[in-house]
Amino acid sequence: MLTSAFAFAALLVSARAQLAGTVTAETHPALTVSQCTASGCKTSAQSIVLDSNWRWLHNKVGYTNCYTGNEFNSTICTSGKTCASNCMLEGADYKGVYGITTSGNALKLNFVTKGDNTNVGSRTYLMAAGSQTKYQMLKLMNQEFTFDVDVSKLPCGLNGALYFSEMAEDGGMAKYSTNKAGAKFGTGYCDAQCPRDIKFINGEANSDGWAGSPDDPNAGGGKYGSCCNEMDIWEGNSVSTAYTPHPCSVSGPTRCSGTDCGIGDRYASLCDADGCDFNSYRMGDTEFYGPGKTLDTNKPMTVVTQFISTDGTANGDLKEIKRFYVQGGKTFANSDSKVEGVTGNSLTTSFCAAQKSVFGDNNIFETRGGLKKMGQAIKSGMVLVMSIWDDHSAGMLWLDAPYPPDKDPSAPGVSRGTCAPDSGKPEVVEAESPDATVTYSNIKWGPIGSTFKALKQGRTERV
Ligand SMILES: *[C@@H]1O[C@H](CO)[C@@H](O)[C@H](O)[C@H]1NC(C)=O
């Protein structure tokens, strides 16, 4: 994926420390998930938390905003360290301010929420069972992950993303003593884009060199970025979807600056910003996914992702990432590649190499460690991220339209969906589709076949 999972959206006006505030109690919305074994699934009462970047950040005395619009207050935030010691992150009004609601096993994220301020998009993390201070760590080698998604109200230019990031279990509190907020307030985000719009990294504000984004009134970027391994299980809307591993040369959350963040040279980044993606449309099957297509995006569907290891145990290396879908009681294998020179319907080292070669893409995926490196992160544990976002840098064209715009749409790998080449502009989608929403539900994980077996009664001969 070319732009992948960094959400710029944020709250107009309000600001967002790393101290924990006390104006609004932080109450994590409850979410039931299922942990499965060969003998069945057990529900687990858990919860989700909103990322810290979206939160009101204010001075510990007087409640002056530490961050407004897309700027830090330079009187309070004279340095990253000072800022962290002066500023507090507040609890969130999930529903009223951010449009985030849960019900049973379902999480619904609304795109634009208007109140005193206007909120655009959100990013949430799954908390561990019974914990207000730790993220759920998923270690899914030789296992599978299953969820239902409803993308029927997600048009071109939007991305409902469900993915794994190699964040710290406590949001970085133990490692960085100046982070007093931690996972309870959604700190410690990182991904393979090494995003620089993160307001606090390593327990310090990213205020040095922070500049407001020229094209986003709610976002900016600092001197530092926050890199880590990222496994995109799902990036999608009603038109297109992709799943994409993005390995990094480093392990765990890593603060970058300069070329290590990919500044000036995307392919010099510590991480593989492109990833090795499987998007059925891009792989030549234009009838597989979309409104009224084989997988009908007018209706919810179940998405199964399996992490197959080299030795059939949790200790092996990652050799393949397989995908199945279930809809209307039928099971569907992933679509096969119809691109000449690329075979298969799952991600393997040879699939990725063939795809990169045929599409003329730089195989930085392999250079940054490929599936093996992705597998190490999957073994050591990753955090589940669920978000909704629009794309201020590329209009999500890399997901659902011809991209890059200067290439012939009929050339292999350029067309990724039926959205128009000029679609996905944030100002347009925010104005025209404020009511867009994505719902993730019925999250399950466990050994291969444990989450999926229960769904197999309606299977067709396709699998
Ligand atoms: C920045 O913070 C100082 C100290 O609290 C405050 O006096 C000033 O009004 C703030 N500036 C802005 C632009 O909010």
Coordinates of C-alpha atoms and ligand atoms in Angstrom, one line a residue:
M1 CA 0.0 0.0 0.0
L2 CA 1.3 3.3 -0.9
T3 CA -0.1 5.5 1.8
S4 CA -1.5 3.0 4.2
A5 CA -2.6 3.4 7.7
F6 CA -1.9 6.9 9.0
A7 CA -4.9 8.9 9.8
F8 CA -4.4 12.6 9.8
A9 CA -7.9 13.5 10.8
A10 CA -8.4 15.1 14.1
L11 CA -10.4 17.5 16.1
L12 CA -10.7 21.0 14.9
V13 CA -10.0 23.7 17.6
S14 CA -9.3 21.4 20.5
A15 CA -5.9 20.3 21.3
R16 CA -4.4 17.1 22.5
A17 CA 0.7 15.0 27.0
Q18 CA 1.6 12.9 28.2
L19 CA 0.1 13.5 31.5
A20 CA -3.3 12.0 32.2
G21 CA -6.0 14.6 32.6
T22 CA -9.0 14.6 35.0
V23 CA -11.6 16.8 33.4
T24 CA -13.3 14.0 31.6
A25 CA -13.2 10.4 32.9
E26 CA -11.7 8.0 30.4
T27 CA -14.2 5.2 30.0
H28 CA -13.3 2.7 27.4
P29 CA -16.3 1.5 25.3
A30 CA -16.9 -2.3 25.9
L31 CA -16.4 -4.7 23.1
T32 CA -16.8 -8.5 23.2
V33 CA -14.3 -10.6 21.2
S34 CA -13.9 -14.3 20.9
Q35 CA -10.8 -16.3 21.7
C36 CA -10.9 -19.8 20.1
T37 CA -9.3 -23.1 20.5
A38 CA -9.8 -26.4 18.7
S39 CA -12.6 -27.2 21.0
G40 CA -14.6 -23.9 20.5
C41 CA -14.7 -20.2 21.0
K42 CA -15.1 -18.3 24.3
T43 CA -16.3 -14.8 24.4
S44 CA -14.1 -12.3 26.2
A45 CA -15.3 -8.9 27.6
Q46 CA -12.8 -6.3 26.4
S47 CA -12.9 -2.7 25.4
I48 CA -11.4 -0.2 22.9
V49 CA -9.5 3.0 23.4
L50 CA -9.2 6.1 21.3
D51 CA -5.7 7.1 20.1
S52 CA -4.1 9.9 22.0
N53 CA -3.6 12.1 18.9
W54 CA -7.4 12.8 18.8
R55 CA -7.6 14.0 22.4
W56 CA -7.8 17.4 24.0
L57 CA -4.3 18.3 25.1
H58 CA -4.2 21.1 27.7
N59 CA -1.9 22.8 30.1
K60 CA -1.9 21.2 33.6
V61 CA -2.6 24.6 35.0
G62 CA -5.4 26.7 33.6
Y63 CA -6.5 24.4 30.9
T64 CA -5.0 26.4 28.0
N65 CA -4.8 24.3 24.9
C66 CA -1.3 22.8 24.4
Y67 CA -2.2 22.2 20.8
T68 CA -4.8 24.0 18.7
G69 CA -5.7 23.3 15.1
N70 CA -2.4 22.1 13.9
E71 CA 0.0 23.9 16.2
F72 CA 1.6 23.4 19.6
N73 CA 1.5 26.4 21.9
S74 CA 5.1 27.6 21.8
T75 CA 4.9 29.2 25.2
I76 CA 4.0 26.0 26.9
C77 CA 5.8 23.7 24.5
T78 CA 9.3 25.3 24.4
S79 CA 10.7 21.8 24.0
G80 CA 9.4 18.3 23.5
K81 CA 10.3 17.4 27.1
T82 CA 8.8 20.6 28.6
C83 CA 5.7 20.0 26.7
A84 CA 5.4 16.5 28.0
S85 CA 5.7 17.7 31.6
N86 CA 3.2 20.5 31.1
C87 CA 0.5 19.0 29.0
M88 CA -2.3 16.6 29.8
L89 CA -4.3 14.3 27.6
E90 CA -8.0 14.1 28.4
G91 CA -10.6 11.4 28.6
A92 CA -12.8 11.1 25.5
D93 CA -16.5 11.5 24.9
Y94 CA -16.5 8.6 22.5
K95 CA -20.0 8.9 21.1
G96 CA -20.6 12.7 21.3
V97 CA -17.3 14.0 20.1
Y98 CA -15.8 11.2 18.1
G99 CA -18.8 9.3 16.7
I100 CA -17.4 6.0 18.2
T101 CA -20.0 3.5 19.5
T102 CA -19.9 -0.2 20.5
S103 CA -22.7 -2.7 21.0
G104 CA -22.0 -6.3 22.0
N105 CA -19.3 -7.5 19.6
A106 CA -19.6 -4.5 17.2
L107 CA -17.6 -1.3 16.9
K108 CA -19.0 1.4 14.7
L109 CA -16.9 4.3 13.6
N110 CA -18.5 7.4 12.1
F111 CA -16.6 9.5 9.6
V112 CA -17.6 13.1 10.5
T113 CA -19.0 14.1 13.9
K114 CA -20.2 17.6 14.4
G115 CA -20.6 19.0 17.9
D116 CA -18.9 22.1 19.3
N117 CA -16.1 21.1 17.1
T118 CA -16.0 18.9 14.0
N119 CA -14.2 15.6 14.3
V120 CA -13.0 13.7 11.2
G121 CA -12.1 10.0 11.5
S122 CA -10.7 8.1 14.4
R123 CA -8.3 5.4 15.4
T124 CA -8.9 2.9 18.2
Y125 CA -7.1 0.0 19.8
L126 CA -8.3 -3.2 21.4
M127 CA -7.6 -3.4 25.2
A128 CA -6.6 -6.6 27.0
A129 CA -9.4 -8.4 28.9
G130 CA -10.0 -6.9 32.3
S131 CA -7.4 -4.2 31.7
Q132 CA -7.6 -0.4 31.5
T133 CA -3.9 0.1 31.0
K134 CA -2.7 -2.6 28.5
Y135 CA -3.4 -3.3 24.9
Q136 CA -4.4 -6.8 23.8
M137 CA -1.2 -8.3 22.4
L138 CA -2.0 -10.7 19.5
K139 CA 0.5 -13.4 18.7
L140 CA -1.0 -15.1 15.7
M141 CA 1.7 -17.1 14.1
N142 CA 0.2 -20.4 12.9
Q143 CA -3.2 -18.9 13.8
E144 CA -6.0 -17.1 12.1
F145 CA -7.9 -13.9 12.7
T146 CA -11.6 -13.4 11.7
F147 CA -14.0 -10.5 11.8
D148 CA -17.1 -9.2 10.0
V149 CA -17.0 -5.9 8.3
D150 CA -19.7 -3.6 6.9
V151 CA -18.3 -1.3 4.2
S152 CA -21.7 -0.5 2.6
K153 CA -21.5 3.1 3.8
L154 CA -17.9 3.7 2.9
P155 CA -17.5 5.4 -0.5
C156 CA -14.5 6.2 -2.7
G157 CA -11.7 8.0 -0.8
L158 CA -12.5 6.5 2.6
N159 CA -10.7 3.7 4.3
G160 CA -12.1 1.5 7.0
A161 CA -8.8 -0.1 8.2
L162 CA -8.4 -3.0 10.6
Y163 CA -4.7 -3.9 11.1
F164 CA -1.9 -4.9 13.5
S165 CA 0.8 -2.5 14.7
E166 CA 3.8 -3.5 16.7
M167 CA 3.1 -1.1 19.5
A168 CA 4.2 -1.6 23.2
E169 CA 1.6 -3.3 25.4
D170 CA 1.5 -0.4 27.8
G171 CA 1.7 2.3 25.1
G172 CA 5.4 3.0 26.1
M173 CA 4.9 4.0 29.7
A174 CA 7.5 1.6 31.3
K175 CA 10.2 2.4 28.7
Y176 CA 9.6 6.2 28.8
S177 CA 9.0 7.5 32.3
T178 CA 7.7 10.8 31.0
N179 CA 4.7 9.1 29.5
K180 CA 2.3 9.1 32.4
A181 CA -0.8 8.5 30.2
G182 CA 0.0 5.2 28.5
A183 CA -2.4 2.7 26.8
K184 CA -5.3 4.0 28.9
F185 CA -5.1 7.1 26.8
G186 CA -4.1 5.4 23.5
T187 CA -0.4 6.4 23.4
G188 CA 2.4 4.8 21.5
Y189 CA 1.1 4.5 18.0
C190 CA 3.5 3.6 15.2
D191 CA 3.2 2.1 11.8
A192 CA 5.2 1.4 8.6
Q193 CA 4.6 4.9 7.2
C194 CA 6.8 6.2 10.1
P195 CA 4.1 8.8 10.6
R196 CA 5.3 12.3 11.7
D197 CA 1.9 13.5 12.6
I198 CA 2.2 11.8 16.0
K199 CA 2.2 14.4 18.8
F200 CA 4.1 12.4 21.3
I201 CA 6.8 9.9 20.6
N202 CA 9.0 8.2 23.3
G203 CA 7.4 10.2 26.1
E204 CA 8.2 13.6 24.5
A205 CA 6.2 15.9 22.4
N206 CA 7.0 16.0 18.7
S207 CA 6.9 19.8 18.9
D208 CA 10.4 20.5 17.7
G209 CA 10.2 21.5 14.0
W210 CA 6.4 20.8 14.1
A211 CA 4.7 22.4 11.1
G212 CA 1.1 22.5 10.3
S213 CA 0.1 20.4 7.3
P214 CA -0.4 22.7 4.2
D215 CA -3.4 20.7 3.2
D216 CA -5.0 19.6 6.5
P217 CA -6.2 22.1 9.0
N218 CA -6.1 19.5 11.8
A219 CA -2.8 17.9 11.2
G220 CA 0.9 18.6 11.2
G221 CA 4.2 16.9 11.4
G222 CA 7.3 17.1 13.6
K223 CA 10.9 16.3 13.3
Y224 CA 10.3 12.7 14.4
G225 CA 8.3 9.8 13.0
S226 CA 7.1 6.7 14.7
C227 CA 8.1 3.5 12.8
C228 CA 7.1 -0.1 13.4
N229 CA 6.1 -3.3 11.7
E230 CA 2.5 -3.2 10.4
M231 CA 0.3 -6.0 9.2
D232 CA -2.7 -4.6 7.3
I233 CA -5.4 -7.2 7.6
W234 CA -8.0 -5.0 6.0
E235 CA -7.9 -1.6 4.2
G236 CA -11.1 -1.1 2.3
N237 CA -14.2 0.7 1.3
S238 CA -17.2 -0.4 -0.8
V239 CA -15.2 -0.4 -4.0
S240 CA -11.8 -2.0 -3.2
T241 CA -9.9 -3.8 -0.5
A242 CA -6.4 -4.9 0.2
Y243 CA -4.4 -6.8 2.8
T244 CA -0.8 -5.9 3.1
P245 CA 2.3 -6.8 5.3
H246 CA 4.7 -3.9 5.8
P247 CA 7.9 -5.1 7.5
C248 CA 10.6 -2.7 9.0
S249 CA 14.3 -3.3 9.4
V250 CA 13.8 -2.4 13.1
S251 CA 11.7 -4.3 15.8
G252 CA 9.3 -2.6 18.1
P253 CA 8.3 1.1 18.1
T254 CA 11.2 3.1 16.8
R255 CA 11.5 6.9 16.7
C256 CA 13.0 8.1 13.4
S257 CA 14.2 11.4 11.9
G258 CA 15.4 12.4 8.5
T259 CA 15.8 9.8 5.8
D260 CA 15.1 7.0 8.3
C261 CA 11.5 8.3 8.2
G262 CA 11.6 8.2 4.5
I263 CA 11.9 12.0 4.2
G264 CA 13.1 12.8 0.7
D265 CA 13.3 9.2 -0.2
R266 CA 10.4 6.9 0.4
Y267 CA 12.6 3.8 -0.1
A268 CA 15.3 5.0 2.5
S269 CA 12.8 4.6 5.3
L270 CA 13.3 2.1 8.1
C271 CA 10.1 0.5 7.0
D272 CA 8.5 -0.8 3.8
A273 CA 6.0 1.9 3.2
D274 CA 4.5 0.2 0.1
G275 CA 4.1 -3.3 1.5
C276 CA 3.2 -6.4 -0.6
D277 CA -0.5 -5.9 -1.2
F278 CA -3.2 -8.3 -2.4
N279 CA -6.0 -6.2 -3.9
S280 CA -8.2 -8.4 -6.1
Y281 CA -9.0 -5.6 -8.5
R282 CA -5.4 -4.8 -8.9
M283 CA -4.6 -8.5 -9.4
G284 CA -6.9 -8.5 -12.4
D285 CA -10.2 -9.9 -11.0
T286 CA -12.4 -6.8 -11.4
E287 CA -15.6 -8.7 -10.6
F288 CA -14.7 -10.3 -7.3
Y289 CA -15.3 -7.4 -4.8
G290 CA -17.7 -4.5 -4.9
P291 CA -21.4 -3.5 -4.9
G292 CA -23.3 -6.5 -6.4
K293 CA -20.1 -8.4 -7.2
T294 CA -19.1 -11.9 -6.0
L295 CA -18.5 -10.5 -2.6
D296 CA -21.2 -7.9 -2.4
T297 CA -20.2 -4.9 -0.5
N298 CA -23.8 -3.8 0.0
K299 CA -23.9 -6.5 2.7
P300 CA -21.6 -7.4 5.6
M301 CA -19.0 -10.1 5.1
T302 CA -16.7 -12.2 7.2
V303 CA -13.0 -11.9 6.5
V304 CA -10.6 -14.7 7.5
T305 CA -6.8 -14.2 7.5
Q306 CA -4.4 -17.1 8.2
F307 CA -0.7 -16.8 9.1
I308 CA 0.8 -20.0 7.8
S309 CA 4.2 -20.9 9.3
T310 CA 7.1 -22.8 7.7
D311 CA 6.9 -25.7 10.2
G312 CA 3.2 -25.7 11.1
T313 CA 4.0 -24.4 14.6
A314 CA 3.9 -21.0 16.3
N315 CA 7.8 -21.1 16.3
G316 CA 8.2 -21.3 12.5
D317 CA 8.8 -18.4 10.1
L318 CA 5.9 -16.8 8.3
K319 CA 5.6 -18.4 4.8
E320 CA 2.1 -17.4 3.6
I321 CA -0.8 -15.1 4.5
K322 CA -4.0 -16.7 3.2
R323 CA -7.4 -15.1 2.9
F324 CA -10.9 -16.5 2.9
Y325 CA -14.3 -14.7 2.9
V326 CA -17.7 -15.9 4.1
Q327 CA -20.9 -14.2 2.9
G328 CA -24.5 -15.3 2.8
G329 CA -23.5 -18.7 4.3
K330 CA -21.0 -19.4 1.5
T331 CA -17.3 -19.6 1.9
F332 CA -15.1 -18.0 -0.8
A333 CA -11.4 -18.6 -1.5
N334 CA -9.6 -15.3 -2.3
S335 CA -9.6 -14.5 -6.0
D336 CA -6.8 -15.8 -8.1
S337 CA -4.4 -13.4 -9.7
K338 CA -5.2 -12.9 -13.4
V339 CA -2.1 -10.8 -14.0
E340 CA 0.2 -12.5 -16.5
G341 CA 3.3 -13.6 -14.7
V342 CA 1.8 -13.6 -11.2
T343 CA 0.1 -16.7 -9.9
G344 CA -1.8 -17.5 -6.7
N345 CA -4.4 -16.1 -4.4
S346 CA -2.3 -15.6 -1.3
L347 CA 0.8 -13.7 -0.2
T348 CA 4.0 -15.6 -0.3
T349 CA 7.6 -14.5 -1.0
S350 CA 7.4 -15.7 -4.6
F351 CA 4.0 -14.0 -5.1
C352 CA 5.4 -10.7 -3.8
A353 CA 8.5 -10.9 -5.9
A354 CA 6.5 -11.7 -9.1
Q355 CA 4.0 -8.9 -8.4
K356 CA 6.7 -6.3 -7.8
S357 CA 8.6 -7.4 -10.9
V358 CA 5.5 -7.4 -13.2
F359 CA 4.2 -4.1 -11.8
G360 CA 7.6 -2.5 -11.9
D361 CA 7.5 -1.7 -8.2
N362 CA 10.6 -1.5 -6.0
N363 CA 10.7 -4.7 -3.9
I364 CA 11.6 -2.8 -0.7
F365 CA 9.3 -5.4 0.9
E366 CA 11.9 -8.0 0.6
T367 CA 14.8 -5.6 1.4
R368 CA 13.1 -4.7 4.7
G369 CA 12.9 -8.4 5.6
G370 CA 9.8 -9.6 3.8
L371 CA 7.5 -12.2 5.3
K372 CA 10.1 -13.5 7.7
K373 CA 10.4 -10.1 9.4
M374 CA 6.7 -9.6 9.4
G375 CA 6.4 -13.0 11.0
Q376 CA 8.8 -12.0 13.8
A377 CA 6.5 -9.1 14.7
I378 CA 3.5 -11.4 14.6
K379 CA 5.3 -13.8 16.9
S380 CA 6.4 -11.1 19.4
G381 CA 2.9 -9.6 19.6
M382 CA 1.0 -6.8 17.8
V383 CA -1.9 -4.5 18.8
L384 CA -5.2 -4.5 16.9
V385 CA -6.0 -1.1 15.4
M386 CA -9.4 -0.2 14.0
S387 CA -9.8 3.1 12.2
I388 CA -11.7 5.2 9.6
W389 CA -9.8 7.8 7.7
D390 CA -9.5 9.9 4.6
D391 CA -6.3 10.6 2.8
H392 CA -4.8 14.1 2.6
S393 CA -1.7 12.9 0.6
A394 CA -3.2 10.7 -2.2
G395 CA -7.0 10.7 -2.0
M396 CA -6.8 6.9 -1.3
L397 CA -6.2 6.4 -5.0
W398 CA -3.7 3.7 -4.2
L399 CA -6.6 1.6 -2.8
D400 CA -9.5 2.3 -5.1
A401 CA -8.5 4.1 -8.4
P402 CA -5.8 4.3 -11.0
Y403 CA -2.5 5.2 -9.2
P404 CA -0.1 6.8 -9.6
P405 CA -2.0 9.4 -11.7
D406 CA 0.8 9.8 -14.3
K407 CA 0.7 6.2 -15.3
D408 CA -1.4 4.5 -18.0
P409 CA -4.5 3.1 -16.1
S410 CA -4.3 0.0 -18.4
A411 CA -0.7 -0.8 -17.4
P412 CA -0.3 -3.8 -15.0
G413 CA -0.8 -2.8 -11.4
V414 CA -2.0 0.8 -12.0
S415 CA -5.8 0.4 -11.6
R416 CA -6.9 -0.6 -8.1
G417 CA -10.6 -0.1 -8.3
T418 CA -13.4 1.8 -10.1
C419 CA -13.1 5.1 -8.3
A420 CA -12.4 8.1 -10.5
P421 CA -8.8 9.4 -10.8
D422 CA -9.8 12.6 -9.2
S423 CA -11.9 11.1 -6.4
G424 CA -11.1 10.9 -2.7
K425 CA -10.3 14.6 -2.0
P426 CA -10.8 15.0 1.7
E427 CA -12.7 18.3 1.4
V428 CA -15.1 16.7 -1.0
V429 CA -15.6 13.4 0.8
E430 CA -16.0 15.2 4.2
A431 CA -18.6 17.5 2.6
E432 CA -20.4 14.9 0.5
S433 CA -20.2 11.8 2.8
P434 CA -20.1 13.0 6.4
D435 CA -22.4 10.1 7.4
A436 CA -20.0 7.5 6.1
T437 CA -19.4 4.7 8.6
V438 CA -17.7 1.4 9.1
T439 CA -18.7 -1.4 11.4
Y440 CA -16.3 -4.1 12.6
S441 CA -17.8 -7.0 14.5
N442 CA -17.5 -10.6 15.7
I443 CA -13.7 -10.5 16.1
K444 CA -12.2 -13.9 16.7
W445 CA -8.8 -15.4 16.8
G446 CA -7.3 -18.8 17.4
P447 CA -5.6 -21.8 15.8
I448 CA -6.0 -22.4 12.1
G449 CA -9.6 -23.7 11.5
S450 CA -10.9 -22.7 14.9
T451 CA -12.6 -19.4 14.0
F452 CA -13.5 -20.6 10.6
K453 CA -14.8 -24.1 11.1
A454 CA -17.9 -22.7 12.8
L455 CA -18.6 -20.8 9.6
K456 CA -18.1 -23.7 7.2
Q457 CA -21.6 -25.2 7.1
G458 CA -22.5 -23.0 4.2
R459 CA -19.4 -23.6 2.2
T460 CA -19.5 -24.1 -1.5
E461 CA -17.1 -26.1 -3.5
R462 CA -15.0 -23.1 -4.1
V463 CA -12.7 -23.8 -1.2
Ligands
LIG1 C1 -0.3 29.6 25.0 O1 -0.2 29.4 26.4 C2 0.0 30.5 27.2 C3 0.3 30.1 28.6 O2 -0.8 29.3 29.1 C4 -1.3 31.4 27.1 O3 -1.1 32.6 27.8 C5 -1.5 31.7 25.6 O4 -2.7 32.4 25.4 C6 -1.5 30.5 24.8 N1 -1.5 30.9 23.3 C7 -2.5 30.4 22.5 C8 -2.4 30.9 21.1 O5 -3.4 29.7 22.9

